[in-house]
Short mmCIF file of C-alpha atoms and ligand atoms in Angstrom, two decimals:
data_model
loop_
_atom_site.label_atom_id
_atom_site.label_comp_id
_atom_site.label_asym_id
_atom_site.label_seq_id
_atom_site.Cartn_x
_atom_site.Cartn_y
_atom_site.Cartn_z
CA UNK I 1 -69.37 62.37 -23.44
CA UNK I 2 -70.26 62.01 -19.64
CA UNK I 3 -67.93 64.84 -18.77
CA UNK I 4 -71.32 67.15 -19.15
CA UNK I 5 -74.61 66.60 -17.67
CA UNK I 6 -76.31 63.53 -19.29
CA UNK I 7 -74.23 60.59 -18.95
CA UNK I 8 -72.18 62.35 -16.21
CA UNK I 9 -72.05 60.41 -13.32
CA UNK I 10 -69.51 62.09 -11.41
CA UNK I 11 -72.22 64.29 -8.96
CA UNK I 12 -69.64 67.24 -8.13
CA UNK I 13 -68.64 67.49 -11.84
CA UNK I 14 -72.19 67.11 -12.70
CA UNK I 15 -73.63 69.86 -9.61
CA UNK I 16 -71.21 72.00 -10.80
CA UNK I 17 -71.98 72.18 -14.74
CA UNK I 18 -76.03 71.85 -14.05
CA UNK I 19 -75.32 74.98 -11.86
CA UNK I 20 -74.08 77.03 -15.07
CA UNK I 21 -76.12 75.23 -17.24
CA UNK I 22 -79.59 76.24 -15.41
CA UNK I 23 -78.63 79.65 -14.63
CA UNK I 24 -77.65 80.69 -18.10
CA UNK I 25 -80.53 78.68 -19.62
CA UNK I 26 -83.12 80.39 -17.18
CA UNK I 27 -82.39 84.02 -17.47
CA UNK I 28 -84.62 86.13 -19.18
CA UNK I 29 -82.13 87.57 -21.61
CA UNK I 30 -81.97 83.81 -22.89
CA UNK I 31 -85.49 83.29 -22.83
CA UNK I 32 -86.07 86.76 -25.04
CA UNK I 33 -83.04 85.71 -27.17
CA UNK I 34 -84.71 82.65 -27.94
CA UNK I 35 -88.63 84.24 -28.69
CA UNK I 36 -86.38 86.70 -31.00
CA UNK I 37 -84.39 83.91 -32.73
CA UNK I 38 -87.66 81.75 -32.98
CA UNK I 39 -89.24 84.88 -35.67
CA UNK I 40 -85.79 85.26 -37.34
CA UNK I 41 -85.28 81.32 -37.81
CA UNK I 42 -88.97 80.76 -38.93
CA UNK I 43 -89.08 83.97 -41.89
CA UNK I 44 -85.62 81.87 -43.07
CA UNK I 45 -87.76 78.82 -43.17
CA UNK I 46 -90.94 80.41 -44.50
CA UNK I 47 -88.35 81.58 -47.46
CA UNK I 48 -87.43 77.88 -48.08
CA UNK I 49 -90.87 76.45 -48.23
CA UNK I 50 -92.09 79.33 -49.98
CA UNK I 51 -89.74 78.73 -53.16
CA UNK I 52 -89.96 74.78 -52.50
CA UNK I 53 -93.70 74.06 -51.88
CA UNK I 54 -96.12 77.31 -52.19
CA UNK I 55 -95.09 79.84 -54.92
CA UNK I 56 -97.50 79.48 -57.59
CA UNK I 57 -95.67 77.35 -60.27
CA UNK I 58 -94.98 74.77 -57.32
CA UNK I 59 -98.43 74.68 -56.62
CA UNK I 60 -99.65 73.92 -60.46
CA UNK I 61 -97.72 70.80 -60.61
CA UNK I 62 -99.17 69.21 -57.04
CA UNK I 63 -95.72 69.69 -55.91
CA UNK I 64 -96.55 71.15 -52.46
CA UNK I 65 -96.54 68.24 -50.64
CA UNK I 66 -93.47 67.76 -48.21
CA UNK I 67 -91.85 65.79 -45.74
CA UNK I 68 -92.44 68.51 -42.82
CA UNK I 69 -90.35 66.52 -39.97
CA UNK I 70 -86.60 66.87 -41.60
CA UNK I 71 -87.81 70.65 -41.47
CA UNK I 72 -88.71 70.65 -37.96
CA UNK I 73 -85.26 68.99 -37.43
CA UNK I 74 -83.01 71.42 -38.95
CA UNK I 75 -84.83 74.59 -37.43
CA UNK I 76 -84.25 72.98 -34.32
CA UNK I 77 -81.03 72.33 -34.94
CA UNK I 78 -79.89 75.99 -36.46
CA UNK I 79 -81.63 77.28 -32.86
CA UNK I 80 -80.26 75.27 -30.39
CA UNK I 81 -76.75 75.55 -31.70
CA UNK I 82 -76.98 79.55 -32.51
CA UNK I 83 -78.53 79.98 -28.77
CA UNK I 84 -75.49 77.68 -26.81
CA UNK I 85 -73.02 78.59 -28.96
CA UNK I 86 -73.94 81.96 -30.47
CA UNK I 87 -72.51 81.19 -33.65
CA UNK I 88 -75.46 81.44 -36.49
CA UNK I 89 -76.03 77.55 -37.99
CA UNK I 90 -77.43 77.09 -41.32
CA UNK I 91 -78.67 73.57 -41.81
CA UNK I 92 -81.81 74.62 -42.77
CA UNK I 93 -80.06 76.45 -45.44
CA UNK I 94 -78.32 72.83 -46.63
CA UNK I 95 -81.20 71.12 -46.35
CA UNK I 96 -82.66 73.63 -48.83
CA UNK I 97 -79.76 73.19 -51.12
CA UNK I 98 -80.19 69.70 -51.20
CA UNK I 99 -83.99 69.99 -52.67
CA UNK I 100 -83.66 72.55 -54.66
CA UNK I 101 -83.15 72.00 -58.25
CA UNK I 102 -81.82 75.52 -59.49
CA UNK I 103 -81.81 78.11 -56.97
CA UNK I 104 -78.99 78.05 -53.83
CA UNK I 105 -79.78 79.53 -49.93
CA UNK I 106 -78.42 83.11 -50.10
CA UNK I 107 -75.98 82.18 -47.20
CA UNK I 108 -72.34 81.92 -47.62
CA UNK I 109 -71.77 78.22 -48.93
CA UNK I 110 -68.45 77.48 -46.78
CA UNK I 111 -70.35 78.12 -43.36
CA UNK I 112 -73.24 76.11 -44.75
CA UNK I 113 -71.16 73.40 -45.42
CA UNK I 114 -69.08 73.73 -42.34
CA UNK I 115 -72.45 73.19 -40.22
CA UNK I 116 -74.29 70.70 -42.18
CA UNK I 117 -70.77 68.62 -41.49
CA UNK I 118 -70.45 69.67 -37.76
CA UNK I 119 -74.55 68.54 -37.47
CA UNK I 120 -73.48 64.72 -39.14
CA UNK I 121 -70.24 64.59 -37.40
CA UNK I 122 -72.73 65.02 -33.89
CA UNK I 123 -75.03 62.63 -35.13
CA UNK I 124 -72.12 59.78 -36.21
CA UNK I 125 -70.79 60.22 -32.96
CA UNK I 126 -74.30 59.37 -31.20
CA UNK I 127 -74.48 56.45 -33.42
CA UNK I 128 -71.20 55.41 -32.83
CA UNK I 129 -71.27 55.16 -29.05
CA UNK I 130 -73.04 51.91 -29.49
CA UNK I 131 -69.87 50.56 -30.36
CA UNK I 132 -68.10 51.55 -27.33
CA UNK I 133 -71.28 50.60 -25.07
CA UNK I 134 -71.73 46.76 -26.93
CA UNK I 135 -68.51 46.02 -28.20
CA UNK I 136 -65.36 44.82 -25.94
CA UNK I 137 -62.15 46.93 -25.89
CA UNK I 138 -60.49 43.56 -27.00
CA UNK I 139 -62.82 43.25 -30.64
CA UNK I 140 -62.16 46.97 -31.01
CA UNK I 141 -58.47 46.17 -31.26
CA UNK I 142 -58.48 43.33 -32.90
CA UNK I 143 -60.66 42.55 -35.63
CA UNK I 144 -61.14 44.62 -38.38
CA UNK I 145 -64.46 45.25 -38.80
CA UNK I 146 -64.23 46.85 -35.25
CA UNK I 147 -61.16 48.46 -35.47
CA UNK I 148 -61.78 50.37 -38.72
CA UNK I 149 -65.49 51.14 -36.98
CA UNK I 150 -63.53 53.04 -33.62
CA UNK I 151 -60.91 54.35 -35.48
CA UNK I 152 -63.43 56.17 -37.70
CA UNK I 153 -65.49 57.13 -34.28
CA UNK I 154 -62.14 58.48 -32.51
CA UNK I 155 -61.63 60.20 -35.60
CA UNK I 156 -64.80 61.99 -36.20
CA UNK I 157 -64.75 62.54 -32.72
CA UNK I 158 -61.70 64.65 -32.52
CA UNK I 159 -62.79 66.91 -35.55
CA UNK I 160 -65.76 67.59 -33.36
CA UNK I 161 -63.65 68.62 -30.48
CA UNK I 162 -61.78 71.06 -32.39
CA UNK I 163 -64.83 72.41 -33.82
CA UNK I 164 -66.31 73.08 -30.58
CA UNK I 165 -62.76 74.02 -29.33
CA UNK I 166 -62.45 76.68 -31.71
CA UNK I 167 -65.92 77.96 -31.31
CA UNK I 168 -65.05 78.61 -27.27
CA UNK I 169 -62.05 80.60 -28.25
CA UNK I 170 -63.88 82.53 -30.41
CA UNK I 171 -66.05 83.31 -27.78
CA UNK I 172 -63.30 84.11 -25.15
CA UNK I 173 -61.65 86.31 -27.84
CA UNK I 174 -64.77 88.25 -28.29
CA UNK I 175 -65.69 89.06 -24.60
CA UNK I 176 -62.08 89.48 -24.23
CA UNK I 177 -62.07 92.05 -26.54
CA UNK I 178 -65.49 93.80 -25.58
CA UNK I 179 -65.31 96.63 -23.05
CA UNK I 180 -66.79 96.69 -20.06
CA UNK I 181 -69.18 98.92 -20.98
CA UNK I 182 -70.73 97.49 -23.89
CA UNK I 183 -73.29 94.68 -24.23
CA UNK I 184 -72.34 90.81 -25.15
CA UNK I 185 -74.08 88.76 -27.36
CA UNK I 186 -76.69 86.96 -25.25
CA UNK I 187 -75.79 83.07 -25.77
CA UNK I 188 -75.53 80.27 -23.31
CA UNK I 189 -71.61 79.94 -23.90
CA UNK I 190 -71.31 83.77 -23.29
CA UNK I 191 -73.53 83.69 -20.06
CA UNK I 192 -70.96 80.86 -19.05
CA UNK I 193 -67.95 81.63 -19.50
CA UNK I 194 -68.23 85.32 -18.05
CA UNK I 195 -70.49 83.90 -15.17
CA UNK I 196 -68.70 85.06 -11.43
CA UNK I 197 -66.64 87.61 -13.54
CA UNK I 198 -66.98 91.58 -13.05
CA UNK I 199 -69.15 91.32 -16.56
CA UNK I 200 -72.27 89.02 -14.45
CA UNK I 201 -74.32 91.02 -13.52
CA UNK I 202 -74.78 88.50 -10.54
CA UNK I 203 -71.21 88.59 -9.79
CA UNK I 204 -70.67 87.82 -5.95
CA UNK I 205 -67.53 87.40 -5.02
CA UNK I 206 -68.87 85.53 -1.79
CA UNK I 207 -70.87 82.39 -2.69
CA UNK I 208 -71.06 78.76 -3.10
CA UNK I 209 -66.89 78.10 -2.87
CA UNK I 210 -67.84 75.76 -5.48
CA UNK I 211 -69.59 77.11 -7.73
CA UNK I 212 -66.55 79.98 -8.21
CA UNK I 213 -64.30 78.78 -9.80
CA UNK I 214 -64.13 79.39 -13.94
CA UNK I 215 -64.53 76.51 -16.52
CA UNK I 216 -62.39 75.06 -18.22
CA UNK I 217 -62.85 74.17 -21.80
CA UNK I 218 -63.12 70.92 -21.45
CA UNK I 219 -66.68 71.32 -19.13
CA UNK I 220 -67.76 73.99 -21.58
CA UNK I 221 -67.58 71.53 -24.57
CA UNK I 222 -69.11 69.02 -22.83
CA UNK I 223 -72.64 71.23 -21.57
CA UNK I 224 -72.98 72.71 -25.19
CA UNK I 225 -72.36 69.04 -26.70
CA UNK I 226 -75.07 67.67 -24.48
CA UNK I 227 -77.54 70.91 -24.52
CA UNK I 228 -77.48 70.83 -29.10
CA UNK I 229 -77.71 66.62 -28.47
CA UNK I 230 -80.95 67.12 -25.49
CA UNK I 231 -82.02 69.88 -27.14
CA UNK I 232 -82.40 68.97 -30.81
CA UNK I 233 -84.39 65.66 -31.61
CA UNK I 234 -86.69 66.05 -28.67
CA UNK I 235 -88.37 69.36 -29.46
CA UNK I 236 -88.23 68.56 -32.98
CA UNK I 237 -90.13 65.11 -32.70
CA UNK I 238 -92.44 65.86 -30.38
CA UNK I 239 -93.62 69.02 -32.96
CA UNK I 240 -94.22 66.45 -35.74
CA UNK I 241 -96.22 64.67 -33.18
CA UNK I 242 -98.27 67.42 -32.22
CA UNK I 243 -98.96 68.06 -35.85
CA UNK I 244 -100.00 64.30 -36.33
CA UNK I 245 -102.49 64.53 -33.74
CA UNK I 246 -104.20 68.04 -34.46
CA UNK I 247 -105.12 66.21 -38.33
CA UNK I 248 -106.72 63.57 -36.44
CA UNK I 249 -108.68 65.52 -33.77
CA UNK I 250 -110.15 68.68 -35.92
CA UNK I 251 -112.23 70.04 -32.61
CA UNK I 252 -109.14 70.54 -30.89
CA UNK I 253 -107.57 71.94 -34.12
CA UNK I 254 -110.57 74.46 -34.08
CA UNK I 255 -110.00 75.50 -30.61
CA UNK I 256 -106.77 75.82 -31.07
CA UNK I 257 -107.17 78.23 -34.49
CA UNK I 258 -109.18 80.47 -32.12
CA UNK I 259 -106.75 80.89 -29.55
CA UNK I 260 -104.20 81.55 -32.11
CA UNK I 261 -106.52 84.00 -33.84
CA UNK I 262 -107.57 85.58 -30.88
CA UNK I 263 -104.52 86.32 -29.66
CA UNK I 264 -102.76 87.92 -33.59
CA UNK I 265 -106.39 88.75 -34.96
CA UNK I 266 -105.87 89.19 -38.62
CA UNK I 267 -101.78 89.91 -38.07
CA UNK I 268 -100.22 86.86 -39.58
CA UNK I 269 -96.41 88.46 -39.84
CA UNK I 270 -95.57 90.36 -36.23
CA UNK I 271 -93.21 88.60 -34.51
CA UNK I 272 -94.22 86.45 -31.97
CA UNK I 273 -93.18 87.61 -28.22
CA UNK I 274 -93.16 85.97 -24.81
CA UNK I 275 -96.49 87.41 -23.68
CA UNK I 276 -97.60 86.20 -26.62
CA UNK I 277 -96.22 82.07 -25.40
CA UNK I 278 -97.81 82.72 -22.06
CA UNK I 279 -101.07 83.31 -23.23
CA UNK I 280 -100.81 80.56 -25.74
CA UNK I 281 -102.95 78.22 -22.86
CA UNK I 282 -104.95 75.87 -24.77
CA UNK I 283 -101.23 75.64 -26.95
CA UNK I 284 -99.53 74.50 -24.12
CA UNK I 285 -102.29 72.03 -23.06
CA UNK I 286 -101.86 70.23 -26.83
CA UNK I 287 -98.29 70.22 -26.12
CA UNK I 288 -98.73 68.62 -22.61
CA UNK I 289 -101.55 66.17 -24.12
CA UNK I 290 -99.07 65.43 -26.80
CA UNK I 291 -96.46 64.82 -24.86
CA UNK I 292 -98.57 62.36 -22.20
CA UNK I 293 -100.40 60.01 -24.79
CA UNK I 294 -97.38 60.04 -26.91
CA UNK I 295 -94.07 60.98 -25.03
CA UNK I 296 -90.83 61.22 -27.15
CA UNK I 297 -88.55 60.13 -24.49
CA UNK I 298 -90.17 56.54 -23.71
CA UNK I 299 -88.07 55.90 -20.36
CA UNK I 300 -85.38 56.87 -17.91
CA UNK I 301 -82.46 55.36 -16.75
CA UNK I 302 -82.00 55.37 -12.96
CA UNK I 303 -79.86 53.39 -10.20
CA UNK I 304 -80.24 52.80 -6.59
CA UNK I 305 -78.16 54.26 -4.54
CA UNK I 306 -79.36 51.83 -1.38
CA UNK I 307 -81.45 48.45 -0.90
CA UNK I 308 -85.10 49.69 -1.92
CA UNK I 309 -88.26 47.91 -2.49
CA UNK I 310 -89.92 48.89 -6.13
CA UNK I 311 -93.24 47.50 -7.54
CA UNK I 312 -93.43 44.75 -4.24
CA UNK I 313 -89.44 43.66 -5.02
CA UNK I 314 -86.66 43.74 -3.11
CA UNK I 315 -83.85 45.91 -4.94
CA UNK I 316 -79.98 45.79 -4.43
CA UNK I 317 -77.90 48.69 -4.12
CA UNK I 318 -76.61 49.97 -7.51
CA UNK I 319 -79.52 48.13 -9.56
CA UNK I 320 -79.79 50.08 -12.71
CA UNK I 321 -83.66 50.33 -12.91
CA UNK I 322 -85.63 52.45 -16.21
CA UNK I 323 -88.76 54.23 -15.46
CA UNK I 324 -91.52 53.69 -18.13
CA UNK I 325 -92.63 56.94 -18.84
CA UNK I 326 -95.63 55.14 -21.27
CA UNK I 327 -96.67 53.24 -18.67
CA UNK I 328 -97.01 56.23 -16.17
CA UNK I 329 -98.26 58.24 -18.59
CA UNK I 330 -101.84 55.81 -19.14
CA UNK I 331 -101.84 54.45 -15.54
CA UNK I 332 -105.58 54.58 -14.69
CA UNK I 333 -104.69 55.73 -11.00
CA UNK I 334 -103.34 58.58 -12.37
CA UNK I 335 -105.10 59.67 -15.26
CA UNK I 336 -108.80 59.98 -16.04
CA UNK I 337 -109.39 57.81 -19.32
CA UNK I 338 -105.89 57.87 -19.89
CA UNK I 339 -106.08 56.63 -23.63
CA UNK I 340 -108.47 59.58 -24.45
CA UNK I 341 -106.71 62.25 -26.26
CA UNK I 342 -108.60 65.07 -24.36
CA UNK I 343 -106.25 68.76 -24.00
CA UNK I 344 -108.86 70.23 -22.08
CA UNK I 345 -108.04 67.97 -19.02
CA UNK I 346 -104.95 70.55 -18.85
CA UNK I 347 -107.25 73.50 -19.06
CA UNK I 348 -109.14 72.77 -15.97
CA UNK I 349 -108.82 75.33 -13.46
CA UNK I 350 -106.40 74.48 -10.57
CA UNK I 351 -105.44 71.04 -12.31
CA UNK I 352 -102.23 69.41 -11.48
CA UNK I 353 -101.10 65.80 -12.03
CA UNK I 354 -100.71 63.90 -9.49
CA UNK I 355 -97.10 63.73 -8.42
CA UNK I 356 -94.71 62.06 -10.58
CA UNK I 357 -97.56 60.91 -12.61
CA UNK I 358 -96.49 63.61 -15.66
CA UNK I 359 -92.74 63.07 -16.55
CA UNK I 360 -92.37 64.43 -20.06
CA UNK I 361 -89.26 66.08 -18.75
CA UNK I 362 -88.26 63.36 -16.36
CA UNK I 363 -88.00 64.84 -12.54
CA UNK I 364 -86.09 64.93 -9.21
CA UNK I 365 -82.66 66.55 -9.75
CA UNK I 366 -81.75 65.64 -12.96
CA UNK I 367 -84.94 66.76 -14.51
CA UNK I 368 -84.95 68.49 -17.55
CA UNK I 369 -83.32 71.84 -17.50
CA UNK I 370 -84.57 73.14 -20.84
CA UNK I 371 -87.79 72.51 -20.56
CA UNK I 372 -88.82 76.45 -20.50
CA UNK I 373 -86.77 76.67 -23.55
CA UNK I 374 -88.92 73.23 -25.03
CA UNK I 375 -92.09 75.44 -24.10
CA UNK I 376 -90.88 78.59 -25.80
CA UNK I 377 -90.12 76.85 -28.86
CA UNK I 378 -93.02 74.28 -29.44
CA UNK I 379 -95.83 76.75 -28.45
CA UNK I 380 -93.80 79.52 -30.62
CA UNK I 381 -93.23 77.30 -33.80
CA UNK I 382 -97.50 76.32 -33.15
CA UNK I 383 -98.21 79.71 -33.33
CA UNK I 384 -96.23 80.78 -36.04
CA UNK I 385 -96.97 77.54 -38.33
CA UNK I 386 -101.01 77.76 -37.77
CA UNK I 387 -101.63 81.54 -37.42
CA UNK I 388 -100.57 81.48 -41.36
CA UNK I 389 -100.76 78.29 -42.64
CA UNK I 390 -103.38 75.11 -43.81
CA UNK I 391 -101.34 72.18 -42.89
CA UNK I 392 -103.06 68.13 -43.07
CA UNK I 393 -101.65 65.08 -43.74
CA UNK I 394 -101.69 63.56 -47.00
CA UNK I 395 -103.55 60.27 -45.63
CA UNK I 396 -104.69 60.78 -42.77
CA UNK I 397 -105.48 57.14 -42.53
CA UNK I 398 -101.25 56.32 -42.85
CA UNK I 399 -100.11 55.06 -39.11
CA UNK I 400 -97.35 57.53 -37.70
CA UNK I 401 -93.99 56.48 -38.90
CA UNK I 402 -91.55 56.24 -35.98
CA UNK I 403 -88.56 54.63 -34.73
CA UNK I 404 -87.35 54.00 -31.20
CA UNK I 405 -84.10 54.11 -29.74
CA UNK I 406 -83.30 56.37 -26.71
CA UNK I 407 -85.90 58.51 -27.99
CA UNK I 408 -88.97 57.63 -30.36
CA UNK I 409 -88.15 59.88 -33.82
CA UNK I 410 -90.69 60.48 -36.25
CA UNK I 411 -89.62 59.12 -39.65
CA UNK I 412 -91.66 60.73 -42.09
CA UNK I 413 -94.28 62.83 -41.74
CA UNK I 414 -96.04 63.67 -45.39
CA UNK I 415 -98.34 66.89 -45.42
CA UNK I 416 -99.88 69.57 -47.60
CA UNK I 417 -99.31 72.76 -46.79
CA UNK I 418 -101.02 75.97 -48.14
CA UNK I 419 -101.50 79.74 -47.39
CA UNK I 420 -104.71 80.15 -44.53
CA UNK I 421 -107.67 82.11 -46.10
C1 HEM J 501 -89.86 68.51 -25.90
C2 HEM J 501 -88.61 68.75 -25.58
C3 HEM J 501 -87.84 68.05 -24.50
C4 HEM J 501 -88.13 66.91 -23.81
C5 HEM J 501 -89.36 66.03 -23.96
C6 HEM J 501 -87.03 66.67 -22.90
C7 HEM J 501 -86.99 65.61 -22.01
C8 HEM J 501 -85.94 65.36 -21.15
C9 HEM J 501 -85.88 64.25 -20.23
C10 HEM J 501 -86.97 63.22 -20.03
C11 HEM J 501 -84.68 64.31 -19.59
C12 HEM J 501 -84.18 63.34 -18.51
C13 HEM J 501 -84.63 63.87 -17.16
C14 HEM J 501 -84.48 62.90 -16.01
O1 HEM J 501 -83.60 62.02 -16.08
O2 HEM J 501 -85.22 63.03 -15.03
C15 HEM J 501 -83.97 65.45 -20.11
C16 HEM J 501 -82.69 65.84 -19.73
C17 HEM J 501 -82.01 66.89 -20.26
N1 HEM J 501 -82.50 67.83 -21.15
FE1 HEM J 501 -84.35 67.82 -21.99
N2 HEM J 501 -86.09 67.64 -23.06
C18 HEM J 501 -86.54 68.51 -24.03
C19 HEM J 501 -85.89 69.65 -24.48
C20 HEM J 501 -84.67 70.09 -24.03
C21 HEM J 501 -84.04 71.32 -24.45
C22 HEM J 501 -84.63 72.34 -25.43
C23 HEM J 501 -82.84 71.37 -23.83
C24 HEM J 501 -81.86 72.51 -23.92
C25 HEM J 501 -80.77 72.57 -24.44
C26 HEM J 501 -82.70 70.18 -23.01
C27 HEM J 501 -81.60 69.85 -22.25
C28 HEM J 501 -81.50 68.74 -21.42
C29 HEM J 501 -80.31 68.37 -20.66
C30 HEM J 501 -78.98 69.12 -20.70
C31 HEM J 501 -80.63 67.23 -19.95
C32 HEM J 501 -79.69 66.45 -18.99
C33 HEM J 501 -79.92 66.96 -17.57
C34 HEM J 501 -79.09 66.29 -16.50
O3 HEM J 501 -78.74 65.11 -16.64
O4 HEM J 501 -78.80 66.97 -15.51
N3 HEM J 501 -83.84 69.43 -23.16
N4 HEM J 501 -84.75 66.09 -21.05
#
């Protein structure tokens, strides 16, 4: 951790691994991969829910009601990891195995299991950071209760190393072993490690001095930790979100069906393509709107770099300040009734927010570098969730259940789902 991008604080280390990461994470043959996994992942899912919640026996007893946010959390999950890594993931797959009575995912059960423990070890060793943020190096030693606590952390942290370890050598193995000739697979890890070698198809062997040199192992571990950590929770909260708010605002829910039907007509299977996202406008507005009244990343750690004045203070150097994105986000000077859930303020023609005034993805250097990849996938999942199904909350009148830490996570989110007429 902080040998990546996120909590890397180091600005060559961090220049030079936002350099890879953006340019694999922005070329089209990622953005194509991702449309393509996007249909492959949600037929898998479709399977799940289908034998779960919809075939007819499941409907008869009432038992297609479902926790829909766990869902959203695993498909996120199995795509982020298959597109850095390009290894397939199957936690939707144990996730399914864990609800279903009888019947078992038709995926081999040792990779299912090796994921679903890869997933938890990531998640453990999020939680576990607390302990080296909170709790002295002295405690940790000492006592006990600490001890046991970081021992366990160090622990689950170096079977996560290896695991990533072993997936880079894989990967090196493979292109290795591929001839010149013939096509890779088209993951983020792939894109990096062969990036300024005779297989890039940008290879120049004059640039940036800098940016020339290969990565080592160490880097590459720590851009696909951070891109499955950014990547996961964020897109997968803020589509539980978006579902919340279309049950409680059935105009834009209408509008919304029409665009969707517009664009498939009666076709509720083809797969999804990129033309398809761009056109997705009034999509992308709900997503935006979403994202503005009810923004999954709340604020955003930044420090001064010299003396500064902020909000009529004087500032030292180094102050650590955080940036409330809530607060931007309804600021009257920025926003027309800002509490007023309205998606057509996005479909204006010519609109743009005023700057710095819409910071879903956070801005200025560090800001977000997946958020094409948070656009293909939200808008994609809308389309190919409401183009086929009926889904409403089972009481509407139930606040949304949430928690916030770094980022506010949906707890539960209870809905029906059925088959659109
Ligand atoms: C709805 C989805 C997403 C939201 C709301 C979101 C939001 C953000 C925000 C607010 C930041 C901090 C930016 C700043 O400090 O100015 C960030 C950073 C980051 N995000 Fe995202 N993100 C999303 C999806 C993704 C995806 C899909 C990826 C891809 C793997 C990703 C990768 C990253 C990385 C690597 C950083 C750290 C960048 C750096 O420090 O240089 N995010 N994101």
């Amino acid at each position: 951790m902080g040998k990546g991008l996120f909590l890397n604080q180091d600005y060559k280390s961090w220049r030079y691994n936002r350099h890879f990461f953006t340019q694999a994470i922005l070329s089209p043959k990622f953005s194509n991969e991702a449309v393509h996994l996007a249909n492959k992942l949600f037929n898998e899912l479709e399977s799940y829910w289908d034998k779960l919640y919809l075939k007819e026996g499941v409907i008869k007893e009432n038992r297609k009601k479902m926790d829909i946010s766990p869902w959203f959390n695993q498909f996120t999950n199995d795509m982020i990891i298959t597109l850095l890594t390009g290894e397939r993931s199957y936690t939707m797959a144990g996730y399914f195995n864990e609800l279903s009575d009888d019947e078992k995912a038709e995926r081999p059960s040792a990779l299912v299991d090796e994921t679903v423990k890869f997933v938890h070890a990531i998640r453990k060793h999020l939680m576990g950071l607390l302990i080296f943020q909170f709790v002295s190096p002295f405690l940790r030693h000492y006592f006990p209760y600490f001890k046991n606590k970081s021992d366990d952390f160090i622990r689950n942290m170096k079977f996560m190393n290896q695991r990533i370890d072993a997936i880079i050598k894989r990967r090196r193995q493979e292109i290795e072993n591929t001839p010149l000739d013939k096509p890779l697979q088209n993951d983020m890890l792939t894109s990096i490690i062969t990036a300024n070698t005779p297989r890039d198809i940008n290879y120049n062997k004059i640039g940036d001095k800098e940016v020339m040199r290969p990565m080592t192992d160490p880097e590459l571990r720590g851009i696909i930790f951070d891109g499955i950590v950014a990547g996961t929770d964020t897109t997968a909260n803020t589509i539980s979100f978006i579902i919340y708010y279309l049950a409680h605002y059935p105009d834009v829910k209408k509008k919304m069906l029409n665009e969707i039907d517009r664009i498939f007509q009666d076709d509720k299977t083809r797969p999804i393509t990129e033309n398809d996202i761009h056109n997705l406008k009034y999509c992308e507005a709900i997503v935006k709107e979403v994202s503005r009244i009810f923004s999954v990343v709340n604020s955003l750690p930044r420090c001064l770099e010299n003396p500064d004045e902020i909000g009529g203070y004087q500032w030292q150097a180094e102050t650590i300040i955080r940036i409330n994105i809530d607060a931007i986000h309804h600021n009257e000077e920025y926003w027309e009734e800002p509490d007023k859930f309205n998606p057509d303020r996005w479909m204006v023609e010519e609109f743009e927010p005023k700057k710095n005034s819409f910071i879903m993805f956070g801005g200025g250097l560090r800001v977000c570098p997946g958020r094409k990849l948070a656009m293909i996938k939200l808008v994609g999942l809308m389309a190919l969730l409401f183009r086929k199904y009926e889904i409403d909350l089972v009481d509407k009148e139930a606040p949304l259940k949430t928690e916030s830490g770094i980022l506010t996570a949906c707890t539960e989110l209870l809905v029906e789902i059925k088959l659109r007429n």
